[in-house]
XYZ file of C-alpha atoms in Angstrom:
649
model
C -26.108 24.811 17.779
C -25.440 21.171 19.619
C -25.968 18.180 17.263
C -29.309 17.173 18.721
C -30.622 14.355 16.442
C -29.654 10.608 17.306
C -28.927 8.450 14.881
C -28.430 4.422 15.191
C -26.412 2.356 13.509
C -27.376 -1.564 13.624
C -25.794 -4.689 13.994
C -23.552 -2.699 15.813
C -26.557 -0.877 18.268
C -23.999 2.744 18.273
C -26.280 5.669 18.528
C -24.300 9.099 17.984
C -25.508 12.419 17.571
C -25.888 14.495 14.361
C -27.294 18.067 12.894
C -29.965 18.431 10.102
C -27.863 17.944 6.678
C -25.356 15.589 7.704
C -25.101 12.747 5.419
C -25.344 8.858 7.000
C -21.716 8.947 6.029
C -19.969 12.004 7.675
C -22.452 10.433 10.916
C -21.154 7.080 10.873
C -17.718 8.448 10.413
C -17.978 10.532 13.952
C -18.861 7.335 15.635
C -16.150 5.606 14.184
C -18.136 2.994 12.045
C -16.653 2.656 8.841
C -18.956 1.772 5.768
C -17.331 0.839 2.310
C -17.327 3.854 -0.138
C -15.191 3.811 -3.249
C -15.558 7.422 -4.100
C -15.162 9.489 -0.970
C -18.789 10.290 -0.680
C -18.709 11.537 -4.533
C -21.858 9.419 -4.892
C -20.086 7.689 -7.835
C -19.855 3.986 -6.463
C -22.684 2.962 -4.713
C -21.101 0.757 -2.326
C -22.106 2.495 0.808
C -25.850 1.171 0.874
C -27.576 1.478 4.303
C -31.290 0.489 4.892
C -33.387 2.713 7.064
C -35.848 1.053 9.179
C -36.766 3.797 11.631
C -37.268 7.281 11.325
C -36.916 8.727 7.551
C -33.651 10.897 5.746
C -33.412 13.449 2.725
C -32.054 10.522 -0.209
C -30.262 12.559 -3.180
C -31.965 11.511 -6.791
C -27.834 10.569 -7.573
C -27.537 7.699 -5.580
C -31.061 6.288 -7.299
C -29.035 5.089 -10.365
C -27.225 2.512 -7.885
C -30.444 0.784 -6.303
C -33.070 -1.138 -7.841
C -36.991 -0.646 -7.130
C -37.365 -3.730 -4.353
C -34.083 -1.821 -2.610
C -36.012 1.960 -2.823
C -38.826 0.042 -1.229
C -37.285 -1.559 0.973
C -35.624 1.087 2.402
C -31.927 0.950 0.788
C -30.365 4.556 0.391
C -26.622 5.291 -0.103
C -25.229 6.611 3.022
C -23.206 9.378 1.256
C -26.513 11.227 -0.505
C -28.420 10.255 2.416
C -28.503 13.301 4.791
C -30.352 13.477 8.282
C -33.633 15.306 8.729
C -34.668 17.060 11.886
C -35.924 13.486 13.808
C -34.050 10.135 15.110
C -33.247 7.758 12.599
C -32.054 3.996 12.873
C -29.935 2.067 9.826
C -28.843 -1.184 9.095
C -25.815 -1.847 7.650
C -25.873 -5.093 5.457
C -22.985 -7.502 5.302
C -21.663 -6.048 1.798
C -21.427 -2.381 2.912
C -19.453 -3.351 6.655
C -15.673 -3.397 6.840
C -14.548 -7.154 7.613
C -11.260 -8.201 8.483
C -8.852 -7.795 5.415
C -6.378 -10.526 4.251
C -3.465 -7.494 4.766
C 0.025 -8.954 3.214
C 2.600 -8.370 6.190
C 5.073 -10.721 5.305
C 7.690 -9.735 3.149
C 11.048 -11.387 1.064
C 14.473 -9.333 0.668
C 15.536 -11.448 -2.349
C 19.005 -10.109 -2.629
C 21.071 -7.910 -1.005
C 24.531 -7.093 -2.711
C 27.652 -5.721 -0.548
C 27.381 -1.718 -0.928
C 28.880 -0.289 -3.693
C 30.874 2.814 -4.320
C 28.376 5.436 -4.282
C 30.697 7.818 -6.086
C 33.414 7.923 -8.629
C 36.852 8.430 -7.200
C 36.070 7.380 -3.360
C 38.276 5.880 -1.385
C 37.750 2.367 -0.896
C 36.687 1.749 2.317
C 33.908 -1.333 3.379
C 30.396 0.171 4.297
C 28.629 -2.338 6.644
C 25.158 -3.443 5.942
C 24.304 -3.232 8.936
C 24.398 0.694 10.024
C 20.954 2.124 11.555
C 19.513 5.496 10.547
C 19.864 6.508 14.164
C 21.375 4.924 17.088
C 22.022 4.959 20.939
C 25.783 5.107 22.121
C 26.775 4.501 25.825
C 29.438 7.319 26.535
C 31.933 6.691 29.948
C 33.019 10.056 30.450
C 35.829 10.658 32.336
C 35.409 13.269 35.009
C 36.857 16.786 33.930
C 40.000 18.347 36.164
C 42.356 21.075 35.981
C 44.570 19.107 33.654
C 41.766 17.631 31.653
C 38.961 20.844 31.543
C 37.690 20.357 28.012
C 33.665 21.663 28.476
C 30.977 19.442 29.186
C 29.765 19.196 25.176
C 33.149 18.890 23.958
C 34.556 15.557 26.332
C 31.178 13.935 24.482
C 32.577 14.774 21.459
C 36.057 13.245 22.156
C 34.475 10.425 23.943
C 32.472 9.921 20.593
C 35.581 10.114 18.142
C 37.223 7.293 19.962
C 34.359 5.699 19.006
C 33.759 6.621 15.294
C 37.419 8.323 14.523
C 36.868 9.234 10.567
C 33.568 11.033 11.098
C 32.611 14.361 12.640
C 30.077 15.112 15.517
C 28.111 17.924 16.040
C 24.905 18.052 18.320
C 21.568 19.729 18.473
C 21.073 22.837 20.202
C 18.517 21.552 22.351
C 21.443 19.027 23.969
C 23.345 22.031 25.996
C 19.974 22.678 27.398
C 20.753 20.997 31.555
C 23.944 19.153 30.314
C 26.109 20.202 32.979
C 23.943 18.762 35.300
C 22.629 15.727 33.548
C 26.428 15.106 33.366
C 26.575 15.237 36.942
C 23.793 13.724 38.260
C 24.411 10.702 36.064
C 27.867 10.512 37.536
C 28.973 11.080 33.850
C 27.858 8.095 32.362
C 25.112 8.974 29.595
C 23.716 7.558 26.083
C 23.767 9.647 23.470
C 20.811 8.864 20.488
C 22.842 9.469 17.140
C 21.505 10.393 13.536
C 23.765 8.851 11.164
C 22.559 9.593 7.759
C 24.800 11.777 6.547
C 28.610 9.812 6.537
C 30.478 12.607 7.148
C 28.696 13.740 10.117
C 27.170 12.635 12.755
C 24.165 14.461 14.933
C 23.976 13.907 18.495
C 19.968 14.778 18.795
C 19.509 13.736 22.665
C 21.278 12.998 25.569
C 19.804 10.423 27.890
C 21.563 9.221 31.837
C 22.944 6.090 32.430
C 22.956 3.406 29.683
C 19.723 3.171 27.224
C 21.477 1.782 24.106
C 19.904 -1.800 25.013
C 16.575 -0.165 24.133
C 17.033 1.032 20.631
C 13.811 0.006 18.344
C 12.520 1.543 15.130
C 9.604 1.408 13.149
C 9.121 0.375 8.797
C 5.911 1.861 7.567
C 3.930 0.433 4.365
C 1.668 3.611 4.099
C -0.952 1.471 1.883
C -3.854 3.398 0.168
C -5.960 0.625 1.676
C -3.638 -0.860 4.671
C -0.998 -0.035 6.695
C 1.615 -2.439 7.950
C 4.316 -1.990 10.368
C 7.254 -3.951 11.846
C 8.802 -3.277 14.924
C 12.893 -3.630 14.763
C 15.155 -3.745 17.284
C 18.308 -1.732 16.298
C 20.518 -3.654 18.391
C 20.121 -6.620 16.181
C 18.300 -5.920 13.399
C 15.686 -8.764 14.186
C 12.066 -8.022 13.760
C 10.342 -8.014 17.001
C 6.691 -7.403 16.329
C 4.425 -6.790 13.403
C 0.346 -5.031 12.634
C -1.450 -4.089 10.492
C -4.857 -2.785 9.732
C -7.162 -0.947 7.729
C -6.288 2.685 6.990
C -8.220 4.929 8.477
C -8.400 7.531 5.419
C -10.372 5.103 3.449
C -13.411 6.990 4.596
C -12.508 9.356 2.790
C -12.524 7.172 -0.881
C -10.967 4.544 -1.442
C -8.230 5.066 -4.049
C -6.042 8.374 -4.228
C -7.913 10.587 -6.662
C -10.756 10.432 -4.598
C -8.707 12.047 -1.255
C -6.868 14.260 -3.485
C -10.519 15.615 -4.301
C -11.712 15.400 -0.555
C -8.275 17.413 0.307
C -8.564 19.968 -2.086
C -11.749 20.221 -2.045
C -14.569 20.640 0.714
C -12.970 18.142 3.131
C -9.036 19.642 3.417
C -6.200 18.308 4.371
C -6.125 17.926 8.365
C -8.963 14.627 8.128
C -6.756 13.099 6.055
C -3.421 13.325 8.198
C -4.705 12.844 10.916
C -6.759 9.769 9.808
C -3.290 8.271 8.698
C -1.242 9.705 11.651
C -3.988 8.102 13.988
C -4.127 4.270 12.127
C -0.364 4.403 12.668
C -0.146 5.504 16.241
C -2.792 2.955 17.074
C -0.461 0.347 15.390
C 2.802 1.152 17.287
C 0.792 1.710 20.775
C 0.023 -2.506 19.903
C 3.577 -3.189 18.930
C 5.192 -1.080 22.302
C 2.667 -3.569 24.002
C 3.241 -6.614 22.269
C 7.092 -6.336 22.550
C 6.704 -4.726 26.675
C 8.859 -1.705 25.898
C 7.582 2.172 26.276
C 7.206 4.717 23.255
C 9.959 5.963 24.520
C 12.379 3.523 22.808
C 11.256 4.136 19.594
C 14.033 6.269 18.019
C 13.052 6.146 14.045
C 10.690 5.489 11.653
C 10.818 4.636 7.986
C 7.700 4.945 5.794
C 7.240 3.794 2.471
C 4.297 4.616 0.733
C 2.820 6.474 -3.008
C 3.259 9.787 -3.216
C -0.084 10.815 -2.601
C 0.191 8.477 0.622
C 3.236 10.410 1.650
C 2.407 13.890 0.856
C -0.841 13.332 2.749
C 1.313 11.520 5.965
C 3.506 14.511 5.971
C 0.658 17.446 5.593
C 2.132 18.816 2.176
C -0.872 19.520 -0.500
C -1.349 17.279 -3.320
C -3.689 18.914 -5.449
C -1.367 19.515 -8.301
C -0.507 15.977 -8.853
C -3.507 14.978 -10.469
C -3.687 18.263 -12.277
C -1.620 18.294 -15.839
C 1.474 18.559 -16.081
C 1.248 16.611 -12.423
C 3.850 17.960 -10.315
C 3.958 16.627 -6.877
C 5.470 19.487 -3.796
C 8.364 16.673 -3.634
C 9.613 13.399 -4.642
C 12.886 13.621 -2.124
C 11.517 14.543 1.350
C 13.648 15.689 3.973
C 13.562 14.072 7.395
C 11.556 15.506 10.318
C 10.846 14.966 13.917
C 8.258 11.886 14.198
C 6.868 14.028 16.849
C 6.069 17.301 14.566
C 4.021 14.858 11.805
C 2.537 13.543 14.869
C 3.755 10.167 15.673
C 4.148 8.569 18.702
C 7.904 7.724 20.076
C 10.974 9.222 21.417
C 11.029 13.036 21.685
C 13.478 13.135 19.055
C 12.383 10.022 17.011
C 13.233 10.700 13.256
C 10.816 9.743 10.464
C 12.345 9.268 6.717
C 10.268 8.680 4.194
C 11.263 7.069 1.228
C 12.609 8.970 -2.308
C 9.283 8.873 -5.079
C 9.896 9.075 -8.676
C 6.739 10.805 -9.846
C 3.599 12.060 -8.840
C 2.070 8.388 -9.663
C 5.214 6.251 -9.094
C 6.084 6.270 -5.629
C 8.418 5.448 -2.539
C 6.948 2.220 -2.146
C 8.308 1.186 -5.958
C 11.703 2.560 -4.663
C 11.251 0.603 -1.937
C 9.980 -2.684 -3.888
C 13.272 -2.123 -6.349
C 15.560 -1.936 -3.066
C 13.763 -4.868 -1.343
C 14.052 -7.214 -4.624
C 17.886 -6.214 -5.317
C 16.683 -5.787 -9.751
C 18.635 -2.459 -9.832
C 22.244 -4.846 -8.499
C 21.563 -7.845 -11.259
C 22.156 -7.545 -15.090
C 19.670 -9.891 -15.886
C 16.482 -8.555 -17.522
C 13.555 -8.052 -14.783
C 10.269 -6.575 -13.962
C 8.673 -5.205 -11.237
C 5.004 -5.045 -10.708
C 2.540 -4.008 -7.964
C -0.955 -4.268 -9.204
C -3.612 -1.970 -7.781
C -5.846 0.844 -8.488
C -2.656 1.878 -10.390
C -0.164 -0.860 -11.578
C 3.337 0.381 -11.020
C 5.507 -1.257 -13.234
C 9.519 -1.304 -13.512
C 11.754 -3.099 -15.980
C 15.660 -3.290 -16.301
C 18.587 -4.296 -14.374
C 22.170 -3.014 -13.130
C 22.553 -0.459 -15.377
C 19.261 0.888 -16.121
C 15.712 1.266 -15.078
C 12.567 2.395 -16.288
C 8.900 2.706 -15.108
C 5.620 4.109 -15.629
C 1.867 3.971 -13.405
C -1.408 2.370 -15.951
C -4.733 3.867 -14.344
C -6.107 -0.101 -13.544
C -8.773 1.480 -11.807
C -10.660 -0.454 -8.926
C -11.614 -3.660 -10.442
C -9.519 -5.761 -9.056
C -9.385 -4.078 -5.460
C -13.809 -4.777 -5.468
C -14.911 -1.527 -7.217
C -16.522 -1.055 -10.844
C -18.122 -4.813 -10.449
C -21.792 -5.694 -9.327
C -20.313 -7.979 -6.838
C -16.384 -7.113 -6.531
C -14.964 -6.338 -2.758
C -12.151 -6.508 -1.306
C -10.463 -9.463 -0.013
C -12.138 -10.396 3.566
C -14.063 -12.399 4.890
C -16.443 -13.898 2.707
C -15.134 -13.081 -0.499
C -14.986 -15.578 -3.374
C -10.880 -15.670 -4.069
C -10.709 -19.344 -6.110
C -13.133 -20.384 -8.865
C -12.773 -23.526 -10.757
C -15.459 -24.503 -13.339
C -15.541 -28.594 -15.427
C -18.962 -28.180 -17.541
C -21.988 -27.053 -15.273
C -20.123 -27.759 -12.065
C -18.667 -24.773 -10.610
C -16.530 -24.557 -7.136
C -15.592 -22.317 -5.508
C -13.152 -21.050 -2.087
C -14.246 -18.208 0.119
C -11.591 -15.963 2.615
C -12.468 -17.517 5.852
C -14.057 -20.447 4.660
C -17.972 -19.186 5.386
C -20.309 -18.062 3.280
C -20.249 -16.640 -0.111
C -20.444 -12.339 0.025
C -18.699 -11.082 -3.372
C -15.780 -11.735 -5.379
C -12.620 -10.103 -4.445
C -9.795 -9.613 -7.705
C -7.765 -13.077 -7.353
C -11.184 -14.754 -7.341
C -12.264 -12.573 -10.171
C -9.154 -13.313 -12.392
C -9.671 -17.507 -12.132
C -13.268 -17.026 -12.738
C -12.622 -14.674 -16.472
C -9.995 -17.040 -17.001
C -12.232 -20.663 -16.499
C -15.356 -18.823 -18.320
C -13.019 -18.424 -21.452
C -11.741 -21.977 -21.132
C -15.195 -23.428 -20.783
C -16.537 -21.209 -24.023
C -18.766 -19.762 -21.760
C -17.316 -16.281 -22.888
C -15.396 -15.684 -25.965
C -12.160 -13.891 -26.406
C -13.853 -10.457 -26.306
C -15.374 -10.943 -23.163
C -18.914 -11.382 -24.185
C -21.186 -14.091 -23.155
C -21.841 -16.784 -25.931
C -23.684 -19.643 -24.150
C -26.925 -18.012 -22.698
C -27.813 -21.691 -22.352
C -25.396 -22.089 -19.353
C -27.321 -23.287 -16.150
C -25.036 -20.573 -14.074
C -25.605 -17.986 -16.533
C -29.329 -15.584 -16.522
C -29.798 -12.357 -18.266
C -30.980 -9.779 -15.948
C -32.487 -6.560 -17.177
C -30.691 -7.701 -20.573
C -27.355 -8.142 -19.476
C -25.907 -11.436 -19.330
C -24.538 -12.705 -16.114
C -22.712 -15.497 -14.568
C -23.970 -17.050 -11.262
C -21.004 -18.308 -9.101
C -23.112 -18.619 -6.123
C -27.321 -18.504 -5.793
C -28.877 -16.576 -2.861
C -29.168 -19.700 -0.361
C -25.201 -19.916 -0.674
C -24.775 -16.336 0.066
C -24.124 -14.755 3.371
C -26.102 -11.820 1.490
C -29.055 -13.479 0.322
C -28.581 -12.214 -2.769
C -26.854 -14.100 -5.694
C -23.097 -13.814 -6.239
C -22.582 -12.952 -10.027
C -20.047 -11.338 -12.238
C -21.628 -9.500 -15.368
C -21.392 -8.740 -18.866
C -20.274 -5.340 -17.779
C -17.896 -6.552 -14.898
C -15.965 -8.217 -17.351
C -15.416 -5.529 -19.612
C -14.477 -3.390 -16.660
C -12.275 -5.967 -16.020
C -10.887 -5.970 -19.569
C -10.037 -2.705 -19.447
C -7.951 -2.786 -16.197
C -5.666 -5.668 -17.021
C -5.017 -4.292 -20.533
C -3.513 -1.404 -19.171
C -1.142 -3.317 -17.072
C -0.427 -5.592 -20.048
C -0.276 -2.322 -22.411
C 1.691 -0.019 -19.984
C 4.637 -3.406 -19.570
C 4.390 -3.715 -23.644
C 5.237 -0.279 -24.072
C 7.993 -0.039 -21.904
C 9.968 -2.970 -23.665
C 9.304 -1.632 -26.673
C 10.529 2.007 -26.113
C 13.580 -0.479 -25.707
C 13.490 -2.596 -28.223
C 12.742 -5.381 -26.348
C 9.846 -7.937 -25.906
C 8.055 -10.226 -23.363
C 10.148 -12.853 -23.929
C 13.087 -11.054 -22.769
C 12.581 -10.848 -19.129
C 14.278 -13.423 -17.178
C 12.781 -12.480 -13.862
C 9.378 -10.822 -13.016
C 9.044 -10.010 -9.691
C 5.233 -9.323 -7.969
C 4.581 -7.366 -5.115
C 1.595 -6.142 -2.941
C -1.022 -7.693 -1.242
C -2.902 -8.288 -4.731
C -0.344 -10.333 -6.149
C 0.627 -12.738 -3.219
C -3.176 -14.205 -4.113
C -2.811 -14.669 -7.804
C -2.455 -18.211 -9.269
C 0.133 -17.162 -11.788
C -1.061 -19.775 -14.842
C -5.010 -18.100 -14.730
C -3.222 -14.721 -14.558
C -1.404 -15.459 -18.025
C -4.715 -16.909 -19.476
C -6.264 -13.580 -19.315
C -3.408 -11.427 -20.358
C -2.469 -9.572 -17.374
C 0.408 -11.399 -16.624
C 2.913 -11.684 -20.255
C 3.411 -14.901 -21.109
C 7.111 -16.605 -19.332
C 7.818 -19.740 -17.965
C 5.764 -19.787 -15.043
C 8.913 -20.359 -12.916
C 10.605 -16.493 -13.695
C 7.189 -14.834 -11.871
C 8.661 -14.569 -8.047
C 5.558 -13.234 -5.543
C 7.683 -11.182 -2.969
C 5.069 -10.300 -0.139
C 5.355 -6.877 1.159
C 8.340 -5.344 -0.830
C 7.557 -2.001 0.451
C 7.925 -2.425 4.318
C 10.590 -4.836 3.652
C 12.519 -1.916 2.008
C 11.541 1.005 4.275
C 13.297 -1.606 6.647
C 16.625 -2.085 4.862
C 16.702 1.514 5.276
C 16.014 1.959 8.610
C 19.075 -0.969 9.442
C 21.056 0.927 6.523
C 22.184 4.212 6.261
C 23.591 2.799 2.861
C 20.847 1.568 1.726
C 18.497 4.058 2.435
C 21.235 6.416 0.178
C 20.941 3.793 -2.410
C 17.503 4.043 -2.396
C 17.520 7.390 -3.363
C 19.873 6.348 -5.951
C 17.632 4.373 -7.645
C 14.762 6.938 -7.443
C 16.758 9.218 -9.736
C 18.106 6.582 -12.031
C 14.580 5.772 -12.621
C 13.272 7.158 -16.327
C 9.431 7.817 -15.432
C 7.201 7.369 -19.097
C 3.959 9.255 -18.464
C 1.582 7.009 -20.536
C -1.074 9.260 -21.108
C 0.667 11.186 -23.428
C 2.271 8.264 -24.811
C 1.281 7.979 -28.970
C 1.561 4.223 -28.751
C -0.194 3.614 -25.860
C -4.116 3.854 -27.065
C -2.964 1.246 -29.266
C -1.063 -1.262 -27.607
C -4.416 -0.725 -24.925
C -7.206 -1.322 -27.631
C -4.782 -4.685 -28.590
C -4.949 -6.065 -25.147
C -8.809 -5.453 -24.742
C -9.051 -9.123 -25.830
C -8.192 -12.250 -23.521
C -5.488 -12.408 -23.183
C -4.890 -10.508 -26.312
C -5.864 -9.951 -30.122
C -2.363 -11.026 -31.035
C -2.566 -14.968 -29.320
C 0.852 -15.705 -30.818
C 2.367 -13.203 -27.598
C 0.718 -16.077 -25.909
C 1.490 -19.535 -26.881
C 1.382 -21.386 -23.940
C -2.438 -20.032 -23.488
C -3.092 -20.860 -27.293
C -1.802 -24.947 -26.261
C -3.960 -24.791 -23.316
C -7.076 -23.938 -24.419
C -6.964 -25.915 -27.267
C -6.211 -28.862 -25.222
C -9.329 -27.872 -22.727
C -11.622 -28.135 -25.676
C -10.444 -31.192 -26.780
C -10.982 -33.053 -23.478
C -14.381 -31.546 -23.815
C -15.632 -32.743 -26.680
């Protein structure tokens, strides 16, 4: 039967067509409206509010928990239990539930780059460039075959190639003899041949092009993000970067973080909306960076992606349902390279994608990549490595060794599990700075106040417990505050009332928010505690923590250390370094060495699982406190906040 019921979605006046039982969701999916949901339609989050203002739909009691009364009356359902009934129906999307334009981190800092090493004991020594591309175009002269020189048409390609690379050894794809002899020909013998040059030994011709291409040699780095992906367009020829986008990934329909798709994948969903949705944001970005930089698809001879390993099994159509099942075991943490073309990405016929080597089912290629781009694994002094987001990925150690580990952060600080959290676009509160009942405030975009995203969240937690506003527990101990109300018994914090609010509704963080957000910066603080301890170390031993991700190139360091997600260092050893992984998905790309090293340090990596950890629970229920039960781990926060009180009174 033909979906025969219209449904409307407003501001945006798109009208689509639906069957009885669809939820608002799946419907505004099909159109290609996306609508905030955490969960992946689990019903879990209640982010995806719609209000209905014509026609009527079947509202599941589950999403009731997530509205108040004025919201039922009004109207308000969540678009994922909402499902369509057998008339037309018109919704309204409010400002909180729409996607906005996300601050998405494309800039990126390699902060070291040492010359290759030996990769093994007892090889010759011989200088590996830097500079070596995964694949490559090579103009080839031939000279015309005779009766003194008849060598067959694949074998003068060869020669010509050894004269070019003498110590390595050529061999070529099957589907190159296919016309050669008269490609040869009618190209008067004068041809490019596009080169995969991964493996040092040998070489593999994989297509034969006339006349001279090798001026239009480009590749593509990849930061598969759970929430964004970014990609760089490089030209091979110099290694420059010639364009860059970015945008919202298209799976985040789906939910939001990567327990929710590995549900939706395994479960009543599969696995083909999920590639595709990924396969489909990154063709759309490289069909803007082929127009940006005026070449053709055609050009584009590799691509590099760096992403989790959920990310990556989902990019390359492999299952990941037994990753999140104990004793999580991903289908591969080394992935062998493929045609770009067979995972469905646009460029050359014979394009190669490599993705980078994971460690675990929660630590991924983008750490490898992050570790590469940030040069830890070549220095002997003591460092760490964090990204912070739904997961914080954490690695610590230097030249000689390195361990990591993934703490479940959850989504506080990426907008979920708080009344008011989002992400950062426009509109959300990402500075907060409070002196006695004055309280200011800086939104992304400069407009109108819509929610908090995690930066802003951080510096608020952080001034509330330097204006005793909250105590060290998190719980609110002056109900006398003129910003803070108590709302169905739960105290609350008012950073900005209704008529400041793009919403109309007041921008708050809760009793409960806070204790959410307890709980996901002590398991960063925990997981980092543990791992120097399994060593023998402590906090004070790092010389050099480096912070990557989108997340982290918005924290102010100092307010990140006042709440105990950061340790405690001299504020001049934290180094933000943008976009670590596409800025090592593009060493590899440029570096056949480097993408080997990578790999390298993938299985030098020791991978702790913390939930089995003994110590963990502990070291967890420790740093439940802000920033910590213990304040002698942080004595430059102990100075400070006595000092604070002491200009107040």
């Amino acid at each position: 039967m033909s979906p025969s019921i219209r449904v409307t979605f407003q501001p945006e006046n798109k009208t689509v067509l639906a069957e009885p039982g669809e939820t608002l969701l799946d419907v505004a999916g099909t159109a290609g409206i996306y609508i905030n949901s955490l969960c992946g339609g689990q019903g879990v989050c209640g982010k995806c509010r719609l209000k209905v203002v014509k026609g009527s739909v079947d509202f599941s009691s589950k999403g009731v928990g997530f509205l108040d009364r004025k919201e039922v009356d009004a109207g308000y359902v969540l678009a994922c239990q909402a499902t369509v009934r057998d008339e037309d129906v018109e919704v309204w999307i409010p400002p909180e539930s729409r996607q906005e334009e996300e601050q998405i981190l494309m800039v990126d800092h390699i902060v070291q780059y040492t010359p290759p090493e030996l990769m093994e004991e007892g090889r010759p020594s011989a200088p590996i460039p830097y500079f070596h591309p995964l694949c490559a175009k090579i103009f080839l002269q031939l000279p015309e075959p005779s009766l003194q020189d008849n060598l067959s048409d694949l074998e003068r390609i060869y020669r010509e190639l050894h004269k070019k690379f003498p110590d390595v050894k050529w061999e070529a794809d099957f589907g190159c003899l296919k016309n050669l002899a008269r490609l040869l020909r009618d190209s008067k013998w004068r041809v490019t041949a596009l080169a995969h040059m991964l493996d040092p030994h040998c070489y593999h011709v994989r297509a034969l092009e006339p006349g001279d291409t090798s001026r239009r040699c480009y590749g593509v780095a990849i930061d598969v993000g759970t929430t964004t992906i970014v990609t760089q367009l490089i030209d091979h020829k110099t290694g420059q970067i010639t364009a860059v986008e970015a945008s919202h990934n298209q799976q985040a329909r789906y939910g939001e973080d990567v327990i929710s798709r590995m549900i939706f994948a395994c479960g009543r969903g599969g696995m083909d909306p999920l590639k595709n949705a990924v396969v489909t944001t990154i063709n759309s970005l490289v069909n803007s960076l082929v127009a940006s930089a005026g070449i053709s698809h055609h050009d584009i001879i590799s691509f590099v992606a760096a992403g989790n390993t959920t990310m990556t099994h989902l990019l390359l159509g492999l299952e990941p349902c037994t990753i999140r099942l104990e004793p999580y075991i991903p289908t591969a943490t080394r992935f062998p390279w493929a045609r770009a073309a067979d995972v469905g990405l646009i460029g050359h016929p014979e394009a190669m994608l490599h993705c980078m080597p994971c460690v675990s089912s929660y630590v991924g290629g983008d750490i490898t990549a992050g570790v590469l781009a940030c040069g830890m694994n070549d220095k002997p002094e003591l460092s760490a490595l964090i990204d912070i987001g739904t997961n914080g990925e954490i690695v610590i150690g230097n030249n000689e060794w390195l361990v990591c580990c993934s703490a479940s952060a959850g989504p506080a600080f990426e907008g979920g599990g708080t009344k008011c959290g989002m992400r950062a676009t426009k509109g959300a509160i990402q500075k907060v700075r409070l002196r006695g009942h004055q309280t200011a405030y800086e939104t992304v975009g400069g407009g109108k106040a819509k929610g908090i995203c995690g930066s802003g969240l951080i510096d608020l937690m952080a001034e509330l417990v330097a204006e005793d506003i909250i105590d060290q527990s998190g719980k609110f101990i002056r109900l006398d505050h003129p910003h803070v109300q108590v709302v169905d018994g739960i105290p609350e914090f008012v950073v900005a009332y209704p008529h400041e609010s793009e919403t109309g509704q007041p921008v708050v963080i809760t009793q409960d928010d806070i204790g959410n957000l307890m709980k996901s910066k002590a398991a960063v603080l925990a997981a980092m505690k543990i791992l120097l301890a399994s060593l023998g170390l402590h906090f004070r031993d790092l010389e050099r923590i480096y912070v990557a991700g989108g997340f982290g190139a918005h924290l102010d360091i100092e307010k990140s250390i006042r709440i105990g997600l950061l340790p405690d260092v001299p504020l001049e050893r934290v180094q933000f370094i943008g976009n670590s992984s596409v800025a090592g998905a593009r060493q590899c790309l440029l570096s056949t060495h480097a993408f080997r090293k990578a790999g390298a340090i993938a299985r030098q990596m020791t991978y702790f699982e913390l939930s089995v950890h003994p110590g963990f629970m502990n070291e967890f229920i420790a740093a439940l406190f802000l920033p910590h039960t213990d304040l002698e781990l942080f004595p430059s926060v102990k100075t400070y906040l006595a000092q604070r009180r002491a200009q107040a009174a």
